[in-house]
């Protein structure tokens, strides 16, 4: 039975890119509800539109048609600056290649999203330390990204994603650059954040084993949702 | 301030590149600091107030000689204690690149007026009594390995000898040193007797290049200067009485408009700096596109990213430029000392302010294109590596 008040409500969303004179429809009339506390895996072949859908849910891109509501707010109507502020308050991001700033320590990297808040420096540091502790890297706080393994860097990136306590975490191939052991550690951590802390997760992955950590998996092909596992 | 770690992180990302860029900026601003001090020195209004030595030269050009007869008239001006005279010789030793000042001077008045020239008594007597005698400063003697008793031939460039040749030969009878270390620039001179010069030259007899006037009371220097110039007003050889420093600067000004030359050099330096730092910033931003995309992803607005990149560029200029100006400030006293105090180079507040404005302006100009690029960055494309 569908959730009456889903955290994410997508209605009739299409996305068309123009390449020269050619128009390419990447998403075609997608309808999707994601309830609060869900852990959703989006799977599909390359070019199926899964990253495009993820980007629109996270407010990184806007649909050509249709509406996207997150926590009751129409984010497809927000301006670029409003979207930036909305992302800062509501969404945490985890990327395939971690994208940490190499010259900053792990703690400073985690603290970065809090620079956009009015929190004083001491509280920013305290929040960042808590987030690092949550991902099990308190003892690596002063290390720079280059001094950490790939799995540790991704855990720092997860700490950065959760430090401002967003309701929604979006992960784009979070284990795509990791070995199996590190990947499982990262996925277990995401699962714990979903299960124990109620974070709503949306994860794009190619890896069926990674998708097994999610509560449900949606499949996309040629811009259309074609089915769901579990 | 809370964004400072982000700015430093951007600068420290490629340490070698940042250090090299900082060095370039520092070098450019060191040059700016020094050249601006030169410009200020040449353009500053001069006053003779409080000076005990004045130089009387032709009002129209320092290469225009003055009649020898002015000597007694100047001596009679109230407030004048002593008068000496001198003439630029412009001789060359062996090779034109061996440039140094060689001057025909009146004796003993010149040595009396310049106690800064310290010459052992025996050598002074030899100078006063040897017609072809010359004395040189210690630095100059060291430079050419001269010692007392040497015969020094100088090739005349202005004054051929009346014997028809161009070579004047002097007997080195003394080596002097400067009374104070900061005046050691005067040790780069060769002085010889004016009477030998005046008799030996083919033309210009009975004229001198300039007079040096010692005043009784430095507080009265201004009045004395005016009185001397008034004395020769409306004559065929009007005079301009000025401080020694201004006189020296007039010499340098003969090579052209110093202000224009300095401005042209600084313009070229800063244009090069613009290209260099502009390229560095552009390259740095190109390499950091994914990082900038991440900043935007986590909520930095377009304007915030624009300001971050601009601040980074301005910070780079401020760090390098500040260090450069400081180096110039530390180096100026050394240059002043080397010029025997004649070039009193200082960095006034206006130079610091002008330097600061240039740092902000160059930082803004070189930062703007990459900042605009960063601002316009589409997150999705940047993260996808397009």
Coordinates of C-alpha atoms in Angstrom, one line a residue:
Chain A
X1 CA 0.0 0.0 0.0
X2 CA 1.5 3.4 -1.0
X3 CA 2.6 5.8 1.7
X4 CA 0.1 8.7 2.0
X5 CA 3.0 11.2 2.8
X6 CA 6.1 9.9 1.2
X7 CA 9.4 11.8 1.8
X8 CA 10.0 11.9 -2.0
X9 CA 7.0 12.1 -4.4
X10 CA 7.9 12.0 -8.1
X11 CA 5.1 12.6 -10.6
X12 CA 5.4 12.4 -14.4
X13 CA 9.0 13.3 -14.4
X14 CA 10.7 13.4 -17.8
X15 CA 14.2 14.7 -18.7
X16 CA 15.2 15.7 -22.1
X17 CA 18.7 16.7 -23.1
X18 CA 19.4 18.7 -26.2
X19 CA 22.6 17.7 -28.0
X20 CA 22.9 20.0 -31.0
X21 CA 19.6 19.6 -32.9
X22 CA 19.0 16.2 -31.4
X23 CA 16.8 15.8 -28.3
X24 CA 17.5 12.8 -26.1
X25 CA 14.9 11.7 -23.6
X26 CA 16.7 10.3 -20.6
X27 CA 13.7 9.8 -18.3
X28 CA 10.2 9.2 -19.5
X29 CA 7.2 10.0 -17.3
X30 CA 8.5 8.5 -14.1
X31 CA 6.2 8.2 -11.1
X32 CA 7.8 7.2 -7.8
X33 CA 7.2 7.5 -4.0
X34 CA 10.0 7.0 -1.5
X35 CA 8.8 6.8 2.1
X36 CA 10.7 8.1 5.0
X37 CA 13.3 5.6 6.3
X38 CA 13.5 3.7 3.0
X39 CA 16.8 2.4 1.6
X40 CA 16.3 2.3 -2.1
X41 CA 18.7 0.9 -4.7
X42 CA 18.4 2.1 -8.2
X43 CA 19.8 -0.3 -10.8
X44 CA 19.9 -0.4 -14.5
X45 CA 22.3 -0.5 -17.4
X46 CA 24.5 2.5 -18.4
X47 CA 22.3 5.2 -19.9
X48 CA 19.1 3.9 -18.2
X49 CA 18.6 7.2 -16.5
X50 CA 19.3 6.1 -12.9
X51 CA 21.9 8.8 -12.1
X52 CA 19.7 11.5 -13.8
X53 CA 16.8 10.4 -11.5
X54 CA 19.1 10.5 -8.5
X55 CA 20.4 14.0 -9.4
X56 CA 16.9 15.3 -9.7
X57 CA 15.8 13.9 -6.4
X58 CA 18.9 15.5 -4.8
X59 CA 18.2 18.9 -6.4
X60 CA 21.3 18.8 -8.6
X61 CA 19.3 18.9 -11.8
X62 CA 15.7 19.9 -12.7
X63 CA 13.2 17.9 -14.7
X64 CA 12.0 19.0 -18.1
X65 CA 8.5 18.0 -17.2
X66 CA 6.7 16.7 -14.1
X67 CA 7.1 17.5 -10.4
X68 CA 9.3 16.4 -7.5
X69 CA 8.3 16.9 -3.9
X70 CA 10.6 16.3 -1.1
X71 CA 9.1 16.5 2.4
X72 CA 6.2 18.3 0.9
X73 CA 8.3 20.9 -0.9
X74 CA 8.3 21.3 -4.8
X75 CA 12.0 21.4 -5.4
X76 CA 11.6 21.5 -9.2
X77 CA 10.3 25.1 -8.7
X78 CA 13.3 26.4 -6.7
X79 CA 15.9 28.7 -8.2
X80 CA 19.6 27.7 -8.4
X81 CA 20.4 29.5 -5.1
X82 CA 17.3 28.2 -3.4
X83 CA 18.2 24.7 -4.5
X84 CA 21.8 25.1 -3.1
X85 CA 20.4 26.2 0.3
X86 CA 17.9 23.4 0.2
X87 CA 20.6 20.8 -0.5
X88 CA 22.7 22.1 2.3
X89 CA 19.8 21.6 4.7
X90 CA 18.2 18.4 3.5
X91 CA 20.6 16.2 1.5
X92 CA 23.8 14.4 2.1
X93 CA 25.9 13.2 -0.8
X94 CA 28.2 10.2 -1.2
X95 CA 30.1 9.9 -4.5
X96 CA 31.9 7.1 -6.2
X97 CA 35.3 8.9 -6.0
X98 CA 34.9 10.3 -2.5
X99 CA 35.8 13.8 -3.7
X100 CA 37.5 14.9 -0.5
X101 CA 39.7 18.0 -0.5
X102 CA 43.2 16.6 -0.5
X103 CA 44.9 19.4 1.5
X104 CA 42.4 19.2 4.4
X105 CA 42.4 16.7 7.3
X106 CA 39.5 14.2 7.6
X107 CA 38.0 16.4 10.4
X108 CA 38.1 19.5 8.2
X109 CA 36.6 17.7 5.3
X110 CA 33.7 16.5 7.4
X111 CA 33.3 20.0 8.9
X112 CA 33.0 21.6 5.4
X113 CA 29.1 21.5 5.0
X114 CA 28.8 23.1 8.5
X115 CA 30.7 26.2 7.2
X116 CA 27.4 27.1 5.6
X117 CA 25.6 27.2 8.9
X118 CA 25.9 29.8 11.7
X119 CA 27.5 27.3 14.1
X120 CA 30.5 28.6 15.9
X121 CA 33.8 26.9 15.1
X122 CA 34.0 24.9 18.3
X123 CA 30.5 23.4 17.7
X124 CA 31.4 22.7 14.1
X125 CA 34.4 20.8 15.2
X126 CA 32.4 18.9 17.8
X127 CA 29.7 17.9 15.3
X128 CA 32.4 16.8 12.8
X129 CA 34.1 14.7 15.5
X130 CA 30.8 13.0 16.3
X131 CA 30.2 12.2 12.7
X132 CA 33.7 10.8 12.3
X133 CA 33.2 8.7 15.4
X134 CA 29.9 7.3 13.9
X135 CA 31.8 6.0 10.9
X136 CA 34.6 4.6 13.1
X137 CA 37.3 7.0 12.1
X138 CA 37.9 9.1 15.3
X139 CA 41.6 8.0 15.3
X140 CA 42.0 9.3 11.7
X141 CA 40.7 12.8 12.3
X142 CA 44.0 14.5 11.6
X143 CA 44.9 12.4 8.6
X144 CA 44.7 13.8 5.1
X145 CA 42.8 11.9 2.4
X146 CA 46.1 10.7 0.9
X147 CA 47.0 9.0 4.1
X148 CA 43.8 7.0 4.2
X149 CA 42.7 3.8 2.3
X150 CA 39.9 4.0 -0.3
X151 CA 37.4 2.5 2.2
X152 CA 38.4 5.0 4.9
X153 CA 38.1 7.9 2.5
X154 CA 34.6 6.8 1.6
X155 CA 33.7 6.6 5.3
X156 CA 35.0 10.2 5.7
X157 CA 32.8 11.1 2.8
X158 CA 29.8 9.5 4.5
X159 CA 30.6 11.4 7.7
X160 CA 30.7 14.6 5.6
X161 CA 27.3 13.6 4.2
X162 CA 25.6 13.1 7.6
X163 CA 27.3 15.8 9.6
X164 CA 24.5 18.3 9.0
X165 CA 21.9 15.6 9.9
X166 CA 20.1 15.6 6.5
X167 CA 16.9 13.6 6.1
X168 CA 18.0 12.2 2.8
X169 CA 21.2 10.5 1.8
X170 CA 22.0 10.0 -1.9
X171 CA 24.8 7.7 -2.9
X172 CA 26.0 7.5 -6.5
X173 CA 27.9 4.2 -6.9
X174 CA 29.4 4.5 -3.4
X175 CA 31.3 1.2 -3.7
X176 CA 32.3 1.5 -7.4
X177 CA 35.9 2.3 -6.6
X178 CA 36.4 -0.1 -3.6
X179 CA 37.5 -3.7 -3.2
X180 CA 34.9 -6.2 -2.0
X181 CA 35.9 -6.1 1.7
X182 CA 35.9 -2.2 1.9
X183 CA 32.7 -2.1 -0.2
X184 CA 30.9 -4.4 2.3
X185 CA 32.1 -2.2 5.2
X186 CA 30.8 0.9 3.6
X187 CA 27.5 -0.8 2.7
X188 CA 27.1 -2.1 6.2
X189 CA 27.7 1.4 7.5
X190 CA 25.0 2.9 5.1
X191 CA 22.6 0.1 6.2
X192 CA 23.3 1.0 9.9
X193 CA 22.6 4.7 9.2
X194 CA 19.3 3.7 7.6
X195 CA 18.3 1.2 10.2
X196 CA 19.6 2.8 13.4
X197 CA 19.3 6.5 12.6
X198 CA 16.3 6.5 10.2
X199 CA 18.1 8.1 7.3
X200 CA 16.3 7.7 4.0
X201 CA 18.8 6.4 1.5
X202 CA 18.8 6.3 -2.3
X203 CA 21.7 4.5 -3.9
X204 CA 22.6 4.1 -7.5
X205 CA 24.6 0.9 -8.1
X206 CA 25.6 -1.5 -10.8
X207 CA 26.4 -4.2 -8.3
X208 CA 23.6 -6.6 -7.3
X209 CA 25.5 -7.5 -4.1
X210 CA 25.5 -3.9 -3.1
X211 CA 21.8 -3.6 -3.9
X212 CA 21.2 -6.5 -1.4
X213 CA 22.0 -4.1 1.4
X214 CA 19.0 -1.9 0.4
X215 CA 15.4 -2.5 1.6
X216 CA 14.2 -2.6 -2.0
X217 CA 15.6 -2.3 -5.5
X218 CA 14.1 -0.5 -8.5
X219 CA 15.2 -1.2 -12.1
X220 CA 15.3 1.4 -14.8
X221 CA 15.8 0.8 -18.5
X222 CA 15.7 3.4 -21.2
X223 CA 14.4 6.0 -18.8
X224 CA 11.4 4.0 -17.5
X225 CA 11.0 2.1 -14.2
X226 CA 10.5 -1.5 -15.2
X227 CA 10.3 -3.3 -12.0
X228 CA 11.1 -3.7 -8.3
X229 CA 12.8 -6.4 -6.2
X230 CA 11.4 -7.0 -2.7
Chain B
X1 CA 37.7 33.7 8.3
X2 CA 35.9 30.4 8.5
X3 CA 36.6 29.9 4.8
X4 CA 40.3 30.4 5.3
X5 CA 41.1 26.6 5.6
X6 CA 39.3 26.2 2.2
X7 CA 41.4 28.9 0.6
X8 CA 44.6 27.5 2.1
X9 CA 43.6 24.0 1.0
X10 CA 43.2 25.3 -2.6
X11 CA 46.6 27.0 -2.5
X12 CA 48.4 24.1 -0.8
X13 CA 47.0 21.5 -3.2
X14 CA 50.0 21.9 -5.5
X15 CA 52.7 23.2 -3.2
X16 CA 55.5 23.6 -5.7
X17 CA 53.3 25.5 -8.1
X18 CA 52.0 27.8 -5.4
X19 CA 55.5 28.5 -4.1
X20 CA 56.8 29.3 -7.6
X21 CA 53.8 31.6 -8.2
X22 CA 54.3 33.3 -4.9
X23 CA 58.0 33.8 -5.7
X24 CA 57.1 35.3 -9.1
X25 CA 54.6 37.6 -7.4
X26 CA 57.1 38.5 -4.7
X27 CA 59.8 39.2 -7.3
X28 CA 57.4 41.5 -9.2
X29 CA 56.4 43.4 -6.1
X30 CA 60.0 43.7 -4.9
X31 CA 60.8 45.3 -8.2
X32 CA 57.7 47.5 -7.9
X33 CA 58.7 48.6 -4.4
X34 CA 62.2 49.5 -5.5
X35 CA 61.2 51.2 -8.7
X36 CA 58.4 53.1 -7.1
X37 CA 60.9 54.4 -4.5
X38 CA 63.1 55.5 -7.4
X39 CA 60.1 57.2 -9.0
X40 CA 59.2 58.9 -5.8
X41 CA 62.8 60.0 -5.2
X42 CA 63.0 61.6 -8.7
X43 CA 59.6 63.3 -8.5
X44 CA 59.7 64.5 -4.9
X45 CA 59.9 68.3 -4.6
X46 CA 63.3 69.2 -3.3
X47 CA 64.2 71.7 -0.7
X48 CA 67.5 73.0 0.4
X49 CA 66.4 74.0 3.8
X50 CA 68.7 72.5 6.6
X51 CA 71.4 71.5 4.1
X52 CA 75.0 72.8 4.6
X53 CA 76.2 72.1 1.0
X54 CA 74.7 73.5 -2.1
X55 CA 75.5 72.9 -5.7
X56 CA 75.3 75.8 -8.2
X57 CA 74.9 74.7 -11.8
X58 CA 73.6 76.2 -15.0
X59 CA 69.9 76.8 -14.8
X60 CA 69.3 75.4 -18.3
X61 CA 71.4 72.2 -18.3
X62 CA 73.9 70.6 -16.1
X63 CA 76.1 70.1 -19.1
X64 CA 76.2 73.9 -19.7
X65 CA 79.4 75.2 -17.9
X66 CA 79.5 78.3 -15.8
X67 CA 82.1 81.0 -15.9
X68 CA 85.1 80.7 -13.6
X69 CA 84.5 84.3 -12.6
X70 CA 81.4 83.4 -10.7
X71 CA 83.7 82.0 -7.9
X72 CA 84.6 85.3 -6.3
X73 CA 81.0 86.6 -6.7
X74 CA 79.6 83.6 -5.0
X75 CA 82.2 83.8 -2.2
X76 CA 80.9 87.3 -1.4
X77 CA 77.3 86.2 -0.9
X78 CA 76.5 86.7 2.7
X79 CA 76.1 83.3 4.5
X80 CA 78.6 81.5 2.2
X81 CA 81.4 79.9 4.1
X82 CA 83.5 78.3 1.3
X83 CA 83.2 77.6 -2.4
X84 CA 84.8 74.8 -4.5
X85 CA 84.2 73.8 -8.1
X86 CA 84.4 70.8 -10.2
X87 CA 84.0 69.5 -13.8
X88 CA 82.8 66.2 -15.1
X89 CA 85.5 64.6 -17.2
X90 CA 83.8 61.5 -18.5
X91 CA 87.0 59.5 -19.2
X92 CA 87.0 55.8 -19.9
X93 CA 89.5 53.4 -18.4
X94 CA 90.5 50.7 -21.0
X95 CA 86.9 49.8 -21.9
X96 CA 83.7 51.9 -21.9
X97 CA 82.0 49.3 -19.7
X98 CA 84.5 50.2 -16.9
X99 CA 82.3 53.2 -16.0
X100 CA 83.1 55.3 -13.0
X101 CA 83.0 59.0 -12.1
X102 CA 86.1 61.0 -12.9
X103 CA 86.0 64.6 -11.9
X104 CA 88.4 67.5 -12.1
X105 CA 88.2 69.3 -8.7
X106 CA 89.5 72.6 -7.2
X107 CA 92.2 72.1 -4.6
X108 CA 92.4 72.4 -1.7
X109 CA 88.9 73.8 -1.5
X110 CA 87.2 70.6 -2.7
X111 CA 88.8 68.5 0.0
X112 CA 88.0 71.1 2.6
X113 CA 84.4 71.2 1.6
X114 CA 84.1 67.4 1.6
X115 CA 85.4 66.1 4.9
X116 CA 83.6 62.8 3.9
X117 CA 86.7 62.1 1.8
X118 CA 89.3 60.8 4.2
X119 CA 92.8 60.9 2.8
X120 CA 96.0 60.3 4.8
X121 CA 97.9 63.6 5.3
X122 CA 100.9 62.6 3.3
X123 CA 98.8 61.5 0.4
X124 CA 96.8 64.7 0.6
X125 CA 100.0 66.7 0.4
X126 CA 101.1 64.7 -2.6
X127 CA 97.8 65.4 -4.3
X128 CA 98.1 69.2 -3.6
X129 CA 101.6 69.2 -5.0
X130 CA 101.5 66.8 -7.9
X131 CA 100.2 68.4 -11.1
X132 CA 99.2 65.2 -12.7
X133 CA 98.1 63.7 -9.4
X134 CA 94.8 61.9 -8.9
X135 CA 93.2 60.2 -5.9
X136 CA 90.7 57.3 -6.0
X137 CA 88.3 55.8 -3.5
X138 CA 89.2 52.4 -1.9
X139 CA 86.4 50.6 -3.7
X140 CA 87.5 51.8 -7.1
X141 CA 91.2 51.0 -6.4
X142 CA 90.2 47.5 -5.3
X143 CA 88.1 47.1 -8.4
X144 CA 91.0 47.8 -10.8
X145 CA 93.8 46.6 -8.5
X146 CA 95.4 50.1 -8.4
X147 CA 98.0 51.1 -6.0
X148 CA 99.8 54.4 -5.2
X149 CA 102.4 55.1 -7.8
X150 CA 100.4 53.6 -10.7
X151 CA 99.9 55.7 -13.8
X152 CA 96.3 55.6 -14.9
X153 CA 95.5 56.5 -18.5
X154 CA 91.9 57.7 -19.2
X155 CA 90.5 57.9 -22.7
X156 CA 88.7 61.3 -23.0
X157 CA 85.2 61.2 -24.4
X158 CA 84.4 64.9 -24.1
X159 CA 87.7 66.7 -23.6
X160 CA 90.5 65.8 -25.9
X161 CA 94.0 66.8 -24.7
X162 CA 95.5 70.0 -26.2
X163 CA 98.5 67.8 -27.4
X164 CA 96.0 66.4 -29.9
X165 CA 95.6 63.0 -28.2
X166 CA 92.6 61.6 -26.4
X167 CA 94.6 60.0 -23.6
X168 CA 95.1 61.8 -20.3
X169 CA 97.5 60.1 -17.9
X170 CA 97.3 60.6 -14.1
X171 CA 99.7 59.6 -11.3
X172 CA 97.9 57.9 -8.5
X173 CA 99.0 59.7 -5.4
X174 CA 96.3 58.8 -2.9
X175 CA 93.6 56.3 -2.0
X176 CA 90.8 57.7 0.2
X177 CA 87.9 56.2 2.0
X178 CA 84.5 57.4 3.0
X179 CA 84.2 58.9 6.5
X180 CA 81.0 56.9 7.1
X181 CA 80.1 53.4 5.8
X182 CA 76.8 54.7 4.4
X183 CA 78.7 57.1 2.1
X184 CA 80.9 54.4 0.6
X185 CA 79.4 55.2 -2.8
X186 CA 81.8 58.1 -3.0
X187 CA 84.7 55.6 -3.1
X188 CA 83.8 54.9 -6.7
X189 CA 85.3 58.1 -7.9
X190 CA 88.6 59.4 -9.4
X191 CA 89.4 63.0 -8.5
X192 CA 92.2 65.0 -10.2
X193 CA 93.4 68.5 -10.3
X194 CA 91.2 71.2 -12.0
X195 CA 94.2 73.3 -13.0
X196 CA 95.8 70.4 -14.8
X197 CA 92.5 69.7 -16.5
X198 CA 91.8 73.3 -17.5
X199 CA 95.3 73.8 -19.0
X200 CA 95.2 70.5 -20.8
X201 CA 91.8 70.6 -22.5
X202 CA 91.3 71.9 -26.0
X203 CA 88.3 74.0 -25.2
X204 CA 86.2 75.5 -22.5
X205 CA 89.1 77.1 -20.5
X206 CA 87.9 79.4 -17.8
X207 CA 84.7 77.5 -17.2
X208 CA 83.6 75.1 -14.5
X209 CA 80.9 72.4 -14.4
X210 CA 79.4 73.4 -11.1
X211 CA 80.2 75.1 -7.9
X212 CA 79.9 73.6 -4.4
X213 CA 78.9 76.1 -1.7
X214 CA 79.3 75.5 2.0
X215 CA 76.9 77.7 3.9
X216 CA 77.6 79.0 7.4
X217 CA 74.2 78.2 8.8
X218 CA 72.2 75.3 7.3
X219 CA 69.0 77.0 8.5
X220 CA 70.0 79.8 6.1
X221 CA 70.5 77.6 3.1
X222 CA 67.3 78.5 1.4
X223 CA 68.1 82.2 1.5
X224 CA 71.7 81.7 0.3
X225 CA 70.5 79.6 -2.6
X226 CA 68.0 82.3 -3.7
X227 CA 70.6 85.0 -3.3
X228 CA 73.1 83.2 -5.5
X229 CA 70.5 82.6 -8.2
X230 CA 69.3 86.2 -7.9
X231 CA 72.9 87.4 -8.4
X232 CA 73.1 85.8 -11.9
X233 CA 69.5 86.3 -12.9
X234 CA 69.1 87.7 -16.5
X235 CA 72.8 87.0 -17.3
X236 CA 73.9 84.8 -20.1
X237 CA 74.7 82.1 -17.6
X238 CA 71.8 81.9 -15.1
X239 CA 72.2 79.5 -12.3
X240 CA 70.2 77.0 -10.4
X241 CA 71.2 76.4 -6.8
X242 CA 70.0 73.1 -5.4
X243 CA 70.8 70.4 -2.9
X244 CA 73.5 67.9 -3.8
X245 CA 70.9 65.2 -4.0
X246 CA 68.8 67.0 -6.5
X247 CA 71.9 67.7 -8.5
X248 CA 72.8 64.0 -8.6
X249 CA 69.3 63.2 -9.7
X250 CA 69.5 65.8 -12.5
X251 CA 72.5 63.8 -13.7
X252 CA 70.5 60.6 -13.8
X253 CA 67.6 62.4 -15.4
X254 CA 69.8 63.1 -18.4
X255 CA 69.2 59.5 -19.6
X256 CA 65.5 60.3 -20.0
X257 CA 62.2 60.6 -18.2
X258 CA 62.9 58.4 -15.2
X259 CA 59.2 58.4 -14.2
X260 CA 58.2 57.2 -17.7
X261 CA 61.0 54.6 -17.8
X262 CA 60.0 53.3 -14.3
X263 CA 56.3 53.2 -15.2
X264 CA 57.1 51.3 -18.5
X265 CA 59.2 48.7 -16.7
X266 CA 56.5 48.2 -14.0
X267 CA 53.9 48.0 -16.7
X268 CA 55.8 45.2 -18.4
X269 CA 56.4 43.4 -15.1
X270 CA 52.8 43.5 -14.1
X271 CA 51.6 42.5 -17.6
X272 CA 53.9 39.4 -17.3
X273 CA 52.6 38.8 -13.8
X274 CA 49.0 39.0 -15.1
X275 CA 49.7 36.3 -17.7
X276 CA 51.6 34.1 -15.3
X277 CA 49.2 34.2 -12.4
X278 CA 46.2 34.2 -14.7
X279 CA 47.5 30.9 -16.3
X280 CA 48.3 29.4 -12.8
X281 CA 44.8 30.2 -11.6
X282 CA 43.1 28.9 -14.7
X283 CA 45.1 25.7 -14.5
X284 CA 44.4 25.3 -10.8
X285 CA 40.6 25.7 -11.3
X286 CA 40.6 23.3 -14.3
X287 CA 42.2 20.7 -12.1
X288 CA 39.7 21.3 -9.2
X289 CA 36.5 21.2 -11.2
X290 CA 35.3 18.0 -9.3
X291 CA 36.1 19.6 -6.0
X292 CA 34.3 22.8 -6.9
X293 CA 31.3 20.7 -8.0
X294 CA 31.3 19.0 -4.6
X295 CA 31.2 22.4 -2.9
X296 CA 28.2 23.3 -5.0
X297 CA 26.6 20.0 -4.4
X298 CA 26.8 20.3 -0.6
X299 CA 25.2 23.7 -0.8
X300 CA 27.7 26.4 -1.7
X301 CA 25.8 28.9 -3.9
X302 CA 27.1 30.1 -7.3
X303 CA 28.0 33.4 -5.7
X304 CA 29.8 31.7 -2.8
X305 CA 31.9 29.7 -5.3
X306 CA 32.7 32.8 -7.3
X307 CA 33.8 34.6 -4.2
X308 CA 35.9 31.7 -3.0
X309 CA 37.9 31.5 -6.2
X310 CA 38.3 35.3 -6.3
X311 CA 39.4 35.3 -2.7
X312 CA 41.9 32.6 -3.5
X313 CA 43.4 34.6 -6.3
X314 CA 43.5 37.8 -4.2
X315 CA 45.1 35.9 -1.2
X316 CA 47.8 34.6 -3.5
X317 CA 48.6 38.2 -4.6
X318 CA 48.5 39.5 -1.1
X319 CA 50.8 36.9 0.3
X320 CA 53.4 37.2 -2.6
X321 CA 53.0 40.9 -3.0
X322 CA 53.2 41.6 0.8
X323 CA 56.4 39.6 0.9
X324 CA 57.8 41.4 -2.1
X325 CA 57.1 44.8 -0.7
X326 CA 58.7 43.8 2.6
X327 CA 61.8 42.6 0.7
X328 CA 61.9 45.9 -1.2
X329 CA 61.6 47.8 2.1
X330 CA 64.5 45.9 3.6
X331 CA 66.6 46.3 0.4
X332 CA 66.2 50.1 -0.1
X333 CA 68.6 51.2 2.7
X334 CA 71.3 49.0 1.1
X335 CA 70.8 50.7 -2.2
X336 CA 70.7 54.2 -0.6
X337 CA 74.0 53.4 1.2
X338 CA 75.6 52.2 -2.0
X339 CA 74.7 55.6 -3.6
X340 CA 76.5 57.3 -0.8
X341 CA 73.3 58.7 0.5
X342 CA 72.6 60.7 -2.7
X343 CA 69.7 58.5 -3.6
X344 CA 67.6 58.6 -0.5
X345 CA 65.2 55.7 -1.3
X346 CA 62.3 55.3 1.0
X347 CA 59.0 53.6 0.6
X348 CA 56.3 56.1 1.5
X349 CA 52.8 55.1 2.7
X350 CA 51.6 55.9 -0.8
X351 CA 53.8 53.1 -2.3
X352 CA 52.4 50.6 0.2
X353 CA 48.9 51.7 -0.6
X354 CA 49.5 51.6 -4.3
X355 CA 51.1 48.2 -3.9
X356 CA 48.0 47.0 -2.0
X357 CA 45.7 48.4 -4.7
X358 CA 47.7 46.6 -7.4
X359 CA 47.6 43.3 -5.5
X360 CA 43.8 43.6 -5.1
X361 CA 43.4 44.7 -8.7
X362 CA 45.6 42.0 -10.2
X363 CA 44.1 39.4 -7.9
X364 CA 40.7 40.4 -9.1
X365 CA 41.6 40.4 -12.8
X366 CA 43.4 37.1 -12.8
X367 CA 40.8 35.5 -10.5
X368 CA 37.7 36.7 -12.4
X369 CA 37.8 34.4 -15.5
X370 CA 38.3 31.1 -13.5
X371 CA 35.8 32.4 -10.8
X372 CA 33.2 33.0 -13.5
X373 CA 33.9 29.5 -14.9
X374 CA 33.5 28.0 -11.4
X375 CA 30.3 29.9 -10.8
X376 CA 28.8 28.7 -14.1
X377 CA 29.8 25.1 -13.5
X378 CA 26.9 22.7 -13.9
X379 CA 27.3 20.3 -11.1
X380 CA 26.0 17.3 -13.0
X381 CA 28.4 17.8 -15.9
X382 CA 31.3 18.6 -13.6
X383 CA 30.7 15.4 -11.5
X384 CA 30.4 13.4 -14.7
X385 CA 33.8 14.7 -15.8
X386 CA 32.5 16.6 -18.9

